[in-house]
Amino acid sequence: MHWLGMAALFAALAAGLVVHRLASCCQPQYWPTYNLHASLGLTVLALVAMRALFRLLRPWPALPAGMPAWQRLAAHGTHTALYVLMVALPVAGWSVVSAPGCCHINPFVFGLFTLPSLDPAPLPDRAAAFAVHSTLAWIAMGLIALHAAAALLHHFVLKDATLARVTPGLRPKSGPDA
């Protein structure tokens, strides 16, 4: 679930960087790119909903026993922020396409169905919704980098089982929690 969510989030963010550079959503030749970005964003939203349900049924695994309190707080804070962003980013993006204005387009999700407009849109001003969506995306990219760096630090420097907990077949580097 972790890696599927990561792949969907990376793909959505990468498509978002492409979309951000396009001249205008009003040009039909760009609609497939926008549709892909929206489709990936909805996939992230669906996966985070499934993951939240999974966490209700099965609690988080325990953090390594010797982990200092500040690291526990940082880990919980980063995870919480990532979950909030994985909900807020798609909702803000959905607000962008739901808000009135230039070429109101409802994305065609993976060629299966048309995304309905949010009525009313949580962020009804298109420019404000786009600014929020873009800002949240940059924050998400920063938190993902921090999250990955912390996982690598735990695996290669601290040699605990933190990364191995979410990576099938990976064994901890013979450290305190090996």
Short mmCIF file of C-alpha atoms in Angstrom, two decimals:
data_model
loop_
_atom_site.label_atom_id
_atom_site.label_comp_id
_atom_site.label_asym_id
_atom_site.label_seq_id
_atom_site.Cartn_x
_atom_site.Cartn_y
_atom_site.Cartn_z
CA MET A 1 0.00 0.00 0.00
CA HIS A 2 2.86 2.38 0.89
CA TRP A 3 4.67 1.91 -2.43
CA LEU A 4 1.51 2.00 -4.55
CA GLY A 5 0.54 5.27 -2.87
CA MET A 6 4.05 6.62 -3.39
CA ALA A 7 4.00 5.71 -7.09
CA ALA A 8 0.61 7.37 -7.60
CA LEU A 9 1.69 10.48 -5.70
CA PHE A 10 4.98 10.76 -7.62
CA ALA A 11 3.15 10.31 -10.94
CA ALA A 12 0.53 12.93 -9.98
CA LEU A 13 3.22 15.40 -8.91
CA ALA A 14 5.26 14.79 -12.08
CA ALA A 15 2.18 15.26 -14.26
CA GLY A 16 1.41 18.39 -12.24
CA LEU A 17 4.84 19.82 -13.07
CA VAL A 18 4.10 19.23 -16.76
CA VAL A 19 0.60 20.74 -16.46
CA HIS A 20 2.03 23.75 -14.63
CA ARG A 21 4.22 24.53 -17.65
CA LEU A 22 1.42 24.31 -20.22
CA ALA A 23 0.13 27.54 -21.69
CA SER A 24 -3.57 27.08 -20.93
CA CYS A 25 -6.11 24.44 -20.10
CA CYS A 26 -8.33 26.10 -22.70
CA GLN A 27 -6.40 24.48 -25.54
CA PRO A 28 -7.86 21.05 -26.44
CA GLN A 29 -4.46 19.54 -27.27
CA TYR A 30 -3.59 19.79 -23.56
CA TRP A 31 -6.75 18.13 -22.24
CA PRO A 32 -5.28 14.59 -22.20
CA THR A 33 -2.42 15.83 -19.99
CA TYR A 34 -4.85 17.55 -17.62
CA ASN A 35 -7.06 14.46 -17.59
CA LEU A 36 -4.08 12.26 -16.69
CA HIS A 37 -3.03 14.62 -13.89
CA ALA A 38 -6.60 14.70 -12.49
CA SER A 39 -6.91 10.92 -12.82
CA LEU A 40 -3.70 10.39 -10.88
CA GLY A 41 -4.82 12.89 -8.22
CA LEU A 42 -8.08 10.99 -7.75
CA THR A 43 -6.09 7.76 -7.51
CA VAL A 44 -4.06 9.29 -4.68
CA LEU A 45 -7.29 10.35 -2.96
CA ALA A 46 -8.77 6.85 -3.31
CA LEU A 47 -5.58 5.18 -2.07
CA VAL A 48 -5.32 7.43 0.97
CA ALA A 49 -8.95 6.65 1.81
CA MET A 50 -8.20 2.91 1.58
CA ARG A 51 -5.05 3.35 3.63
CA ALA A 52 -6.93 5.29 6.32
CA LEU A 53 -9.50 2.47 6.49
CA PHE A 54 -6.67 -0.05 6.71
CA ARG A 55 -5.14 1.93 9.59
CA LEU A 56 -8.46 1.88 11.44
CA LEU A 57 -8.45 -1.91 11.21
CA ARG A 58 -4.74 -2.39 11.80
CA PRO A 59 -2.79 0.21 13.83
CA TRP A 60 0.61 1.61 12.90
CA PRO A 61 3.56 -0.68 13.63
CA ALA A 62 5.62 0.41 16.61
CA LEU A 63 8.56 2.70 15.99
CA PRO A 64 12.01 1.38 16.97
CA ALA A 65 12.32 1.07 20.75
CA GLY A 66 15.34 3.33 21.16
CA MET A 67 14.05 6.16 18.99
CA PRO A 68 14.32 9.54 20.76
CA ALA A 69 11.11 11.43 21.53
CA TRP A 70 11.91 14.23 19.05
CA GLN A 71 12.27 11.68 16.22
CA ARG A 72 8.96 10.05 17.17
CA LEU A 73 7.30 13.46 17.12
CA ALA A 74 8.92 14.29 13.76
CA ALA A 75 7.85 10.94 12.28
CA HIS A 76 4.25 11.30 13.44
CA GLY A 77 4.11 14.94 12.35
CA THR A 78 5.50 14.19 8.90
CA HIS A 79 3.15 11.25 8.36
CA THR A 80 0.16 13.30 9.49
CA ALA A 81 1.16 16.17 7.20
CA LEU A 82 1.59 13.80 4.25
CA TYR A 83 -1.87 12.30 4.83
CA VAL A 84 -3.43 15.76 5.09
CA LEU A 85 -1.66 16.78 1.87
CA MET A 86 -2.78 13.62 0.04
CA VAL A 87 -6.37 14.67 0.76
CA ALA A 88 -6.00 18.45 0.43
CA LEU A 89 -4.06 18.38 -2.86
CA PRO A 90 -6.69 16.48 -4.88
CA VAL A 91 -9.53 18.47 -3.29
CA ALA A 92 -7.77 21.76 -4.14
CA GLY A 93 -7.17 20.50 -7.68
CA TRP A 94 -10.80 19.45 -7.96
CA SER A 95 -11.70 22.97 -6.83
CA VAL A 96 -9.58 24.39 -9.66
CA VAL A 97 -11.59 22.54 -12.31
CA SER A 98 -14.89 23.14 -10.48
CA ALA A 99 -14.48 26.90 -10.10
CA PRO A 100 -16.11 29.08 -12.73
CA GLY A 101 -13.83 30.78 -15.21
CA CYS A 102 -11.64 30.07 -18.18
CA CYS A 103 -12.70 26.89 -19.96
CA HIS A 104 -14.42 25.07 -17.14
CA ILE A 105 -13.33 21.49 -17.90
CA ASN A 106 -14.46 18.37 -16.09
CA PRO A 107 -11.64 15.82 -16.43
CA PHE A 108 -12.31 12.47 -18.06
CA VAL A 109 -10.86 10.11 -15.44
CA PHE A 110 -8.70 7.38 -17.04
CA GLY A 111 -11.18 7.42 -19.93
CA LEU A 112 -13.85 5.85 -17.69
CA PHE A 113 -16.04 8.69 -16.41
CA THR A 114 -16.22 12.45 -16.24
CA LEU A 115 -15.34 14.00 -12.91
CA PRO A 116 -18.34 15.99 -11.70
CA SER A 117 -17.88 19.53 -10.46
CA LEU A 118 -17.83 20.18 -6.75
CA ASP A 119 -20.84 22.34 -6.04
CA PRO A 120 -20.01 24.49 -4.30
CA ALA A 121 -16.27 24.22 -4.79
CA PRO A 122 -14.35 24.40 -1.47
CA LEU A 123 -12.19 27.10 -3.09
CA PRO A 124 -14.60 28.83 -5.52
CA ASP A 125 -12.06 31.29 -6.96
CA ARG A 126 -10.04 29.54 -9.67
CA ALA A 127 -6.87 31.61 -9.13
CA ALA A 128 -6.97 31.06 -5.36
CA ALA A 129 -7.65 27.34 -5.80
CA PHE A 130 -4.74 27.06 -8.23
CA ALA A 131 -2.42 28.95 -5.86
CA VAL A 132 -3.40 26.69 -2.95
CA HIS A 133 -3.03 23.56 -5.11
CA SER A 134 0.42 24.62 -6.35
CA THR A 135 1.66 25.62 -2.90
CA LEU A 136 0.48 22.35 -1.38
CA ALA A 137 2.26 20.43 -4.17
CA TRP A 138 5.58 22.14 -3.40
CA ILE A 139 5.11 21.49 0.32
CA ALA A 140 4.36 17.83 -0.45
CA MET A 141 7.52 17.51 -2.55
CA GLY A 142 9.58 18.93 0.32
CA LEU A 143 8.00 16.61 2.89
CA ILE A 144 8.49 13.61 0.61
CA ALA A 145 12.19 14.47 0.31
CA LEU A 146 12.44 14.82 4.10
CA HIS A 147 10.57 11.53 4.60
CA ALA A 148 12.85 9.68 2.15
CA ALA A 149 15.99 11.18 3.69
CA ALA A 150 14.88 10.12 7.17
CA ALA A 151 14.15 6.58 5.96
CA LEU A 152 17.59 6.32 4.37
CA LEU A 153 19.24 7.75 7.50
CA HIS A 154 17.52 5.11 9.63
CA HIS A 155 18.52 2.32 7.27
CA PHE A 156 22.13 3.20 6.42
CA VAL A 157 23.32 5.25 9.41
CA LEU A 158 21.20 4.23 12.41
CA LYS A 159 20.81 0.69 11.01
CA ASP A 160 17.34 0.10 12.45
CA ALA A 161 14.28 -1.59 10.92
CA THR A 162 12.40 1.60 10.01
CA LEU A 163 12.77 1.29 6.21
CA ALA A 164 12.56 -2.50 6.27
CA ARG A 165 9.06 -2.27 7.83
CA VAL A 166 7.62 -0.91 4.57
CA THR A 167 9.94 -2.50 2.02
CA PRO A 168 9.17 -6.12 1.16
CA GLY A 169 12.29 -8.28 1.26
CA LEU A 170 14.52 -5.59 2.77
CA ARG A 171 16.34 -6.54 5.93
CA PRO A 172 17.63 -4.03 8.45
CA LYS A 173 21.37 -3.30 8.42
CA SER A 174 22.32 -5.30 11.55
CA GLY A 175 21.69 -2.56 14.04
CA PRO A 176 19.73 -2.17 17.28
CA ASP A 177 16.41 -3.40 15.87
CA ALA A 178 17.73 -6.01 13.43
#
